[in-house]
Tab-separated table of N, CA and C in Angstrom:
chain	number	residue	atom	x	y	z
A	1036	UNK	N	124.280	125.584	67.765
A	1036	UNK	CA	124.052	124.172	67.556
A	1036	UNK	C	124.788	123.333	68.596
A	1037	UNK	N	125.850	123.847	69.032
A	1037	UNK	CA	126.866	122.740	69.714
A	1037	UNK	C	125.691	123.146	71.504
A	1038	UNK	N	125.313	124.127	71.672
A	1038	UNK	CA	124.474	124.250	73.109
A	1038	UNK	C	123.143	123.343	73.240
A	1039	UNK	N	123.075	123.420	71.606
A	1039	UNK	CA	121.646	122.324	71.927
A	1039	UNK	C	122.003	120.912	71.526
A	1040	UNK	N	123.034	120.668	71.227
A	1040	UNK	CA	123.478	119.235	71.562
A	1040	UNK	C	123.822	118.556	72.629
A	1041	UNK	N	124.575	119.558	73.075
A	1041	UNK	CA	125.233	119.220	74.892
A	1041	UNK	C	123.756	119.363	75.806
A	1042	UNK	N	122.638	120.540	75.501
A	1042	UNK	CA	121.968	120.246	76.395
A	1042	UNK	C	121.221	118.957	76.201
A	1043	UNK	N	120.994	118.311	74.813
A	1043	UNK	CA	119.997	116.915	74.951
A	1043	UNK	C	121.100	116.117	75.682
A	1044	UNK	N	122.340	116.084	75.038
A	1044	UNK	CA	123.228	115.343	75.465
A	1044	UNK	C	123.457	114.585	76.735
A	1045	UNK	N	123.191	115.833	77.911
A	1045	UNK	CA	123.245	115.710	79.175
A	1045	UNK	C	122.339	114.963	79.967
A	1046	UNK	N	120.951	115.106	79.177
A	1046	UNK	CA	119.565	114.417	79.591
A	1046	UNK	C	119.681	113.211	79.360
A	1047	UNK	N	120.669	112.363	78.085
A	1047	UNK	CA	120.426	111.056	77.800
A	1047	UNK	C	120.414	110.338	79.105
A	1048	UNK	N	121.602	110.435	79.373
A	1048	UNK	CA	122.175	109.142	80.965
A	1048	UNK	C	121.280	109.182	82.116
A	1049	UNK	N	120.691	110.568	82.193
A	1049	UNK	CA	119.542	110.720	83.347
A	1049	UNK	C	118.107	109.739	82.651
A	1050	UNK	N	118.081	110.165	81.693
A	1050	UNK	CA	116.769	109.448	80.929
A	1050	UNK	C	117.035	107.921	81.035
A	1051	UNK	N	117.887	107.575	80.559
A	1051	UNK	CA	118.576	105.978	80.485
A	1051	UNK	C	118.411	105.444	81.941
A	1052	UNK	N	118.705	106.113	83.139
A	1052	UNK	CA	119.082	105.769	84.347
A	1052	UNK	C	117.161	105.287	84.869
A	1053	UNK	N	116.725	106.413	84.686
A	1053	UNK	CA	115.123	106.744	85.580
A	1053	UNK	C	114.910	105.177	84.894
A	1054	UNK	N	114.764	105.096	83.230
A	1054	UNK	CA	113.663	104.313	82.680
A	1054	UNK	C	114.157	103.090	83.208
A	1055	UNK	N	115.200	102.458	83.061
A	1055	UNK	CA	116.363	101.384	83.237
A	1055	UNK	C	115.332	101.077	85.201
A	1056	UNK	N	115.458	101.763	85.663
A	1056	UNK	CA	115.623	102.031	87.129
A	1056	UNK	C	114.107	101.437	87.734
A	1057	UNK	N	112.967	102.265	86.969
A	1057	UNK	CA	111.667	101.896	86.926
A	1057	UNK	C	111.528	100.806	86.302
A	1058	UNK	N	111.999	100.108	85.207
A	1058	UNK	CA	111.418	98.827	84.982
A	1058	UNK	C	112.080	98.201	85.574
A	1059	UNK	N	113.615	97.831	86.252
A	1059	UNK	CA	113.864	97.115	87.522
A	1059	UNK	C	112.806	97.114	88.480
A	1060	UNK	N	112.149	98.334	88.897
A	1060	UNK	CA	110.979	98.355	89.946
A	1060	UNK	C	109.548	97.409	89.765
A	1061	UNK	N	109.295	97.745	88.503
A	1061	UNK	CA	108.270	97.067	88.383
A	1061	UNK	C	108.124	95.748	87.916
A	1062	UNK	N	109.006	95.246	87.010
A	1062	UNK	CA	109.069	93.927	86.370
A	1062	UNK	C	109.548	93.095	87.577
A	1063	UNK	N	108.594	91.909	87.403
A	1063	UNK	CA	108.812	90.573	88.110
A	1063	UNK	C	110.344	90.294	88.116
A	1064	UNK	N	110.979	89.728	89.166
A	1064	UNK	CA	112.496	89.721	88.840
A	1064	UNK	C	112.342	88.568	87.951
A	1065	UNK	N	111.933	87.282	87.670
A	1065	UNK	CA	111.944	86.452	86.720
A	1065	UNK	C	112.211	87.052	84.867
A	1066	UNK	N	111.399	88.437	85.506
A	1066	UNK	CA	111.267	88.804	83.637
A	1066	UNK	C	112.101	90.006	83.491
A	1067	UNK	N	113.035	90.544	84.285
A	1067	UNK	CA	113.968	91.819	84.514
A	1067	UNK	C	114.991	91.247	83.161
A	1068	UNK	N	115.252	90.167	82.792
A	1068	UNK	CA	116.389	90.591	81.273
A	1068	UNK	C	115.543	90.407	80.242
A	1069	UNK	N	114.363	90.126	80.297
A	1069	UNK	CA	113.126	90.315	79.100
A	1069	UNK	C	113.042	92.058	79.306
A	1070	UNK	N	112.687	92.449	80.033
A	1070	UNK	CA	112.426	93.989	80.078
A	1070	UNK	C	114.012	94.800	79.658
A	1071	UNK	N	114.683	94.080	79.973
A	1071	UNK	CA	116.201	94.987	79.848
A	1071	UNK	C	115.897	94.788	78.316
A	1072	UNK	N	116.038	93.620	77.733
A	1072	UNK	CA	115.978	93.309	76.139
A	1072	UNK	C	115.343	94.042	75.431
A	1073	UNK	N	114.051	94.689	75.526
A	1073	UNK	CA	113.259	95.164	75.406
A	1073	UNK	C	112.889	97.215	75.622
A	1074	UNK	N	114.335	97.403	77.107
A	1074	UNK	CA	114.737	98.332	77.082
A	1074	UNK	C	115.556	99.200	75.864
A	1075	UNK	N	116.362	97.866	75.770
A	1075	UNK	CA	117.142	98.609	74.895
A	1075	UNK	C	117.000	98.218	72.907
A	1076	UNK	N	115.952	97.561	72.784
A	1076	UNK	CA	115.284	96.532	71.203
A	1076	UNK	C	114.187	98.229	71.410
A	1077	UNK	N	113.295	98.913	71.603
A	1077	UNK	CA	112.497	99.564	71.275
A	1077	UNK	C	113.250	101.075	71.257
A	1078	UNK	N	114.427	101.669	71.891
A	1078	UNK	CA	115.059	103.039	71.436
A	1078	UNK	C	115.316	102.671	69.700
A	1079	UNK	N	116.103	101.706	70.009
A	1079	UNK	CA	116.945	101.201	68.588
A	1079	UNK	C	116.115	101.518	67.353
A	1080	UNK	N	115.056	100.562	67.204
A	1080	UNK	CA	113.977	100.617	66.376
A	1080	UNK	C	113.439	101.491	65.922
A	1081	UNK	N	113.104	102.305	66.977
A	1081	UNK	CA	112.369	103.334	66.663
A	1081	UNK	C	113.274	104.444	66.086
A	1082	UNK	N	114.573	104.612	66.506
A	1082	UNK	CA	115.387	105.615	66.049
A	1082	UNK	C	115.472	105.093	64.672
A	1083	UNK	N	115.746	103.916	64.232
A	1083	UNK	CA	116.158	103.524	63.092
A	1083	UNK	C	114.934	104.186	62.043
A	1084	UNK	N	113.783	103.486	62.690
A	1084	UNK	CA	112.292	104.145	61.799
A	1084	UNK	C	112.092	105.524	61.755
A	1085	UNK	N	112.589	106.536	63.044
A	1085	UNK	CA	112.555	107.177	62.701
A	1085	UNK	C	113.673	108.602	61.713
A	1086	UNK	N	114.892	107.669	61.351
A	1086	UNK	CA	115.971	108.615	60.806
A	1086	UNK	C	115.425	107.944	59.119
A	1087	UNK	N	115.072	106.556	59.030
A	1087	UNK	CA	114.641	106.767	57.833
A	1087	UNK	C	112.884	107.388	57.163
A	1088	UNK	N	112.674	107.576	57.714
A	1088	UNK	CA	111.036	108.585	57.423
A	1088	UNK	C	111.442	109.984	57.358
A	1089	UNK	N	112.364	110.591	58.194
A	1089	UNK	CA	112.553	111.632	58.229
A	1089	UNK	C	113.676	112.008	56.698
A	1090	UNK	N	114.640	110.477	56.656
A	1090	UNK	CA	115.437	111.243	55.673
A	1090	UNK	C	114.512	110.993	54.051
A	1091	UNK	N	113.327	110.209	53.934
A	1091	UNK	CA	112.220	110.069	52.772
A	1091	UNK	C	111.749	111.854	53.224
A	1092	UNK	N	111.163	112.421	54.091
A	1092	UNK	CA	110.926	114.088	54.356
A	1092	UNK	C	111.892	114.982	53.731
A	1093	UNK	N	113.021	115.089	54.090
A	1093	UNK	CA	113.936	115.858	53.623
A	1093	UNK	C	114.068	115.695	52.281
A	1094	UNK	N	114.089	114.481	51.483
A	1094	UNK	CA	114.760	114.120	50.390
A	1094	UNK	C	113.319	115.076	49.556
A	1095	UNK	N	112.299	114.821	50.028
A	1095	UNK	CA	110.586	115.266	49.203
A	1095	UNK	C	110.389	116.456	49.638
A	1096	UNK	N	110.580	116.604	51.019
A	1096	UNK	CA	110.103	118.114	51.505
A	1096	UNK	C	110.498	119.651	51.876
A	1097	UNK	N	111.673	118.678	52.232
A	1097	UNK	CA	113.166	119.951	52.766
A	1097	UNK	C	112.765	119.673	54.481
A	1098	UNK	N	113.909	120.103	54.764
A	1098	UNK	CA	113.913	119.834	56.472
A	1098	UNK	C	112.703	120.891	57.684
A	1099	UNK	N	112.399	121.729	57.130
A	1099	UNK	CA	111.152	121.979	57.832
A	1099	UNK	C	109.870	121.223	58.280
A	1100	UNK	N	109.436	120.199	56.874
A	1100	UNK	CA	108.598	119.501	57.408
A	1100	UNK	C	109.139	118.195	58.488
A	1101	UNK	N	110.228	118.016	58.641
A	1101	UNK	CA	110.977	116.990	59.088
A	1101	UNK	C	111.190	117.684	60.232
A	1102	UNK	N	111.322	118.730	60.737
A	1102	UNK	CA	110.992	119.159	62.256
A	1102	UNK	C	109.561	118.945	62.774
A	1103	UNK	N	108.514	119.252	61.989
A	1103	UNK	CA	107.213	119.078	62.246
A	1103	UNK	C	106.846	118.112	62.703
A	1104	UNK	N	107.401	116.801	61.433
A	1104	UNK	CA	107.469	115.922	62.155
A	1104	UNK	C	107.942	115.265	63.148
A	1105	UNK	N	108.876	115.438	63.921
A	1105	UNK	CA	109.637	115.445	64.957
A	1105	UNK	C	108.483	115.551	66.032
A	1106	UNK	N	108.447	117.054	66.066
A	1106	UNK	CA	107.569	117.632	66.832
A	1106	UNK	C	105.711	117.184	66.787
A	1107	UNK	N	105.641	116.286	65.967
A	1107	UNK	CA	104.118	116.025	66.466
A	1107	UNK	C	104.386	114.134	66.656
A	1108	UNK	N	105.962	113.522	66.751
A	1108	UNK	CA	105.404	112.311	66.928
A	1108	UNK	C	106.030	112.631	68.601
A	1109	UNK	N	107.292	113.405	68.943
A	1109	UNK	CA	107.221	113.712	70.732
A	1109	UNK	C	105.597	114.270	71.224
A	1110	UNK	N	104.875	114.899	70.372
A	1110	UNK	CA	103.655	115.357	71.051
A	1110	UNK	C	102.823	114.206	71.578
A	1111	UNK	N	103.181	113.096	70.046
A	1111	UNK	CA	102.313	112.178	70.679
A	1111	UNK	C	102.560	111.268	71.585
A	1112	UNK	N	104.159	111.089	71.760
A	1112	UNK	CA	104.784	110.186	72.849
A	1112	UNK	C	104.535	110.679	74.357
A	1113	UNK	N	103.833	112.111	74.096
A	1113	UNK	CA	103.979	112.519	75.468
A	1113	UNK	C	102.317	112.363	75.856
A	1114	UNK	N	101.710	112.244	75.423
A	1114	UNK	CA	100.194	112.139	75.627
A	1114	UNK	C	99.908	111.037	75.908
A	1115	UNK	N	101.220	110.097	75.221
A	1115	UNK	CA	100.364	108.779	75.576
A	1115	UNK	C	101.138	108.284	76.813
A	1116	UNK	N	102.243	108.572	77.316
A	1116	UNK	CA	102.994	108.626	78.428
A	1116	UNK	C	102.325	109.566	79.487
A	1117	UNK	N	101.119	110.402	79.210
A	1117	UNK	CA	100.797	110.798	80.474
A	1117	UNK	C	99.633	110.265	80.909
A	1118	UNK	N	99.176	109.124	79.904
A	1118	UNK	CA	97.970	108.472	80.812
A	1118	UNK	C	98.510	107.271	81.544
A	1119	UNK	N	98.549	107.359	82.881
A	1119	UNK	CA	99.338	105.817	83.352
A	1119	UNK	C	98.480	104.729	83.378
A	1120	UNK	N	98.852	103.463	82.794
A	1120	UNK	CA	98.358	102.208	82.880
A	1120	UNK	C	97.801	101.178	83.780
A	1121	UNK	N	98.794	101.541	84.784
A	1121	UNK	CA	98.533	100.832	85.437
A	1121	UNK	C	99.540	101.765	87.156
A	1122	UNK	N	99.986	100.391	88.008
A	1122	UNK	CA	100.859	100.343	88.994
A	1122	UNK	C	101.881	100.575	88.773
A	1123	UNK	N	102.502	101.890	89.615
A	1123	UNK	CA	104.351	101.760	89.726
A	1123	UNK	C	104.599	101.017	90.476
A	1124	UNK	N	103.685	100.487	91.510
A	1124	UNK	CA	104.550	99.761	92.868
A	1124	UNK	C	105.459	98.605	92.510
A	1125	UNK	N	106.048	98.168	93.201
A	1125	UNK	CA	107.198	97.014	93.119
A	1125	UNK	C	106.317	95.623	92.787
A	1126	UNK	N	107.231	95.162	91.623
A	1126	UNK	CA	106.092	93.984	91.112
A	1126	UNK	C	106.575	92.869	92.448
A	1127	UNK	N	107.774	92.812	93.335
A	1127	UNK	CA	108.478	91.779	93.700
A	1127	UNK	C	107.803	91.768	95.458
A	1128	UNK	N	106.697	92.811	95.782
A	1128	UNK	CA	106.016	93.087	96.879
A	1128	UNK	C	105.034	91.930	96.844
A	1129	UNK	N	105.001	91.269	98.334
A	1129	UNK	CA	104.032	90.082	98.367
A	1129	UNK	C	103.696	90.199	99.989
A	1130	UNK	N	102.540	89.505	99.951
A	1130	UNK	CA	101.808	89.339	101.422
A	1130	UNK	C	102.669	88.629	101.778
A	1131	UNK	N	102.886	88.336	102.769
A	1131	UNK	CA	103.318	87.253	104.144
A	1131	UNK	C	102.752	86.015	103.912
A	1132	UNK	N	101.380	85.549	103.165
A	1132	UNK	CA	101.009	84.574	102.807
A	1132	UNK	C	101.771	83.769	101.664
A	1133	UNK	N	102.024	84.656	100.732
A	1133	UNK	CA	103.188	84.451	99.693
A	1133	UNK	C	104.350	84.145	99.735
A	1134	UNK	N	105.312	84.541	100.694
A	1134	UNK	CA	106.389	85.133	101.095
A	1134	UNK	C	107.414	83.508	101.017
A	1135	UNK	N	106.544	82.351	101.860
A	1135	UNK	CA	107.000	81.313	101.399
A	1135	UNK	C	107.500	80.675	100.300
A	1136	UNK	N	106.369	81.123	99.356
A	1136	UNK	CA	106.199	80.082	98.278
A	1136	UNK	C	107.202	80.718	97.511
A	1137	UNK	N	107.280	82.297	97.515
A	1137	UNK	CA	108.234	82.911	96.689
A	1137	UNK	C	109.486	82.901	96.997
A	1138	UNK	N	109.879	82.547	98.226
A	1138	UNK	CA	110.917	82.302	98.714
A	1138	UNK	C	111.742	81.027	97.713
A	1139	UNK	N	110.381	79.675	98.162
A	1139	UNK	CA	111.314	78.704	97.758
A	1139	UNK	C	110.830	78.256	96.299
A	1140	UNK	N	110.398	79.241	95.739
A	1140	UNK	CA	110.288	79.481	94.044
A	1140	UNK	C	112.250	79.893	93.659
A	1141	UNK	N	112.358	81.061	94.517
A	1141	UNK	CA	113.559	81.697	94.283
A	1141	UNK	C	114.676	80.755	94.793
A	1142	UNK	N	114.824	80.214	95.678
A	1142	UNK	CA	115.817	79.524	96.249
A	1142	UNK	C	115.710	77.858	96.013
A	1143	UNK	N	114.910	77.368	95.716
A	1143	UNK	CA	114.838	75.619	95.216
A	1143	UNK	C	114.704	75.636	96.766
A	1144	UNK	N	114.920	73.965	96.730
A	1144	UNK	CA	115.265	73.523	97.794
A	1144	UNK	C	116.565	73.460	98.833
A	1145	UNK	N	117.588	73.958	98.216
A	1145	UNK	CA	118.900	74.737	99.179
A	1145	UNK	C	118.583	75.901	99.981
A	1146	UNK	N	117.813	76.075	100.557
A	1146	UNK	CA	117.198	76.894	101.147
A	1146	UNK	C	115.585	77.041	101.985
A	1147	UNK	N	115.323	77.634	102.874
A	1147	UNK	CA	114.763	77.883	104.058
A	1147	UNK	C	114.222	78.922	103.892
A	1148	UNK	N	112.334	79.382	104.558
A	1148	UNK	CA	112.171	80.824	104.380
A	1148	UNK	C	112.198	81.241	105.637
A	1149	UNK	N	113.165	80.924	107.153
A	1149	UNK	CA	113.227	80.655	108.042
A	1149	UNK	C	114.193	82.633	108.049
């Protein structure tokens, strides 16, 4: 038990880092602490929903079916994580035509896109 704790264990901070890392990439910088909020409001939740469903399983079923379940809602997190939606590219990438306006979107008027 203590080997298969340390090994999820080890994966968290890598997992935390990638996801954290990619929605910096893709989210508009305007909306990067909406996505952080949001990073960290949907683990929460869902852990919460899922320690109480599982402990209604155990209490009715015994802990076997409560692995099952485990194991068919990662099945489904992973199926639906392998169809991609959309674009990874950088949401903050703009033509040269843009480049102005986003400039002095970002900077007001104390500033130059010179």
């Amino acid at each position: 038990m203590r080997s298969a704790l340390a090994i999820g264990g080890t994966t968290i901070a890598p997992a935390l880092t990638v996801y954290t890392a990619m929605a910096g990439r893709i989210v508009p910088a305007g909306m990067r602490n909406e996505a952080g909020t949001w990073l960290v409001t949907v683990p929460v939740a869902t852990n919460s929903a899922g320690g109480a469903v599982t402990g209604v399983i155990v209490d009715h079923d015994g802990t076997t079916w409560s692995f099952l379940f485990a194991a068919l809602v990662i099945s489904a997190a992973t199926v639906v994580a392998a169809r991609p939606a959309g674009s990874v590219a950088r949401a903050d990438f703009v033509t040269a035509d843009d480049q102005d306006v986003q400039i002095r979107h970002t900077c007001g008027s104390e500033c130059t896109s010179e």
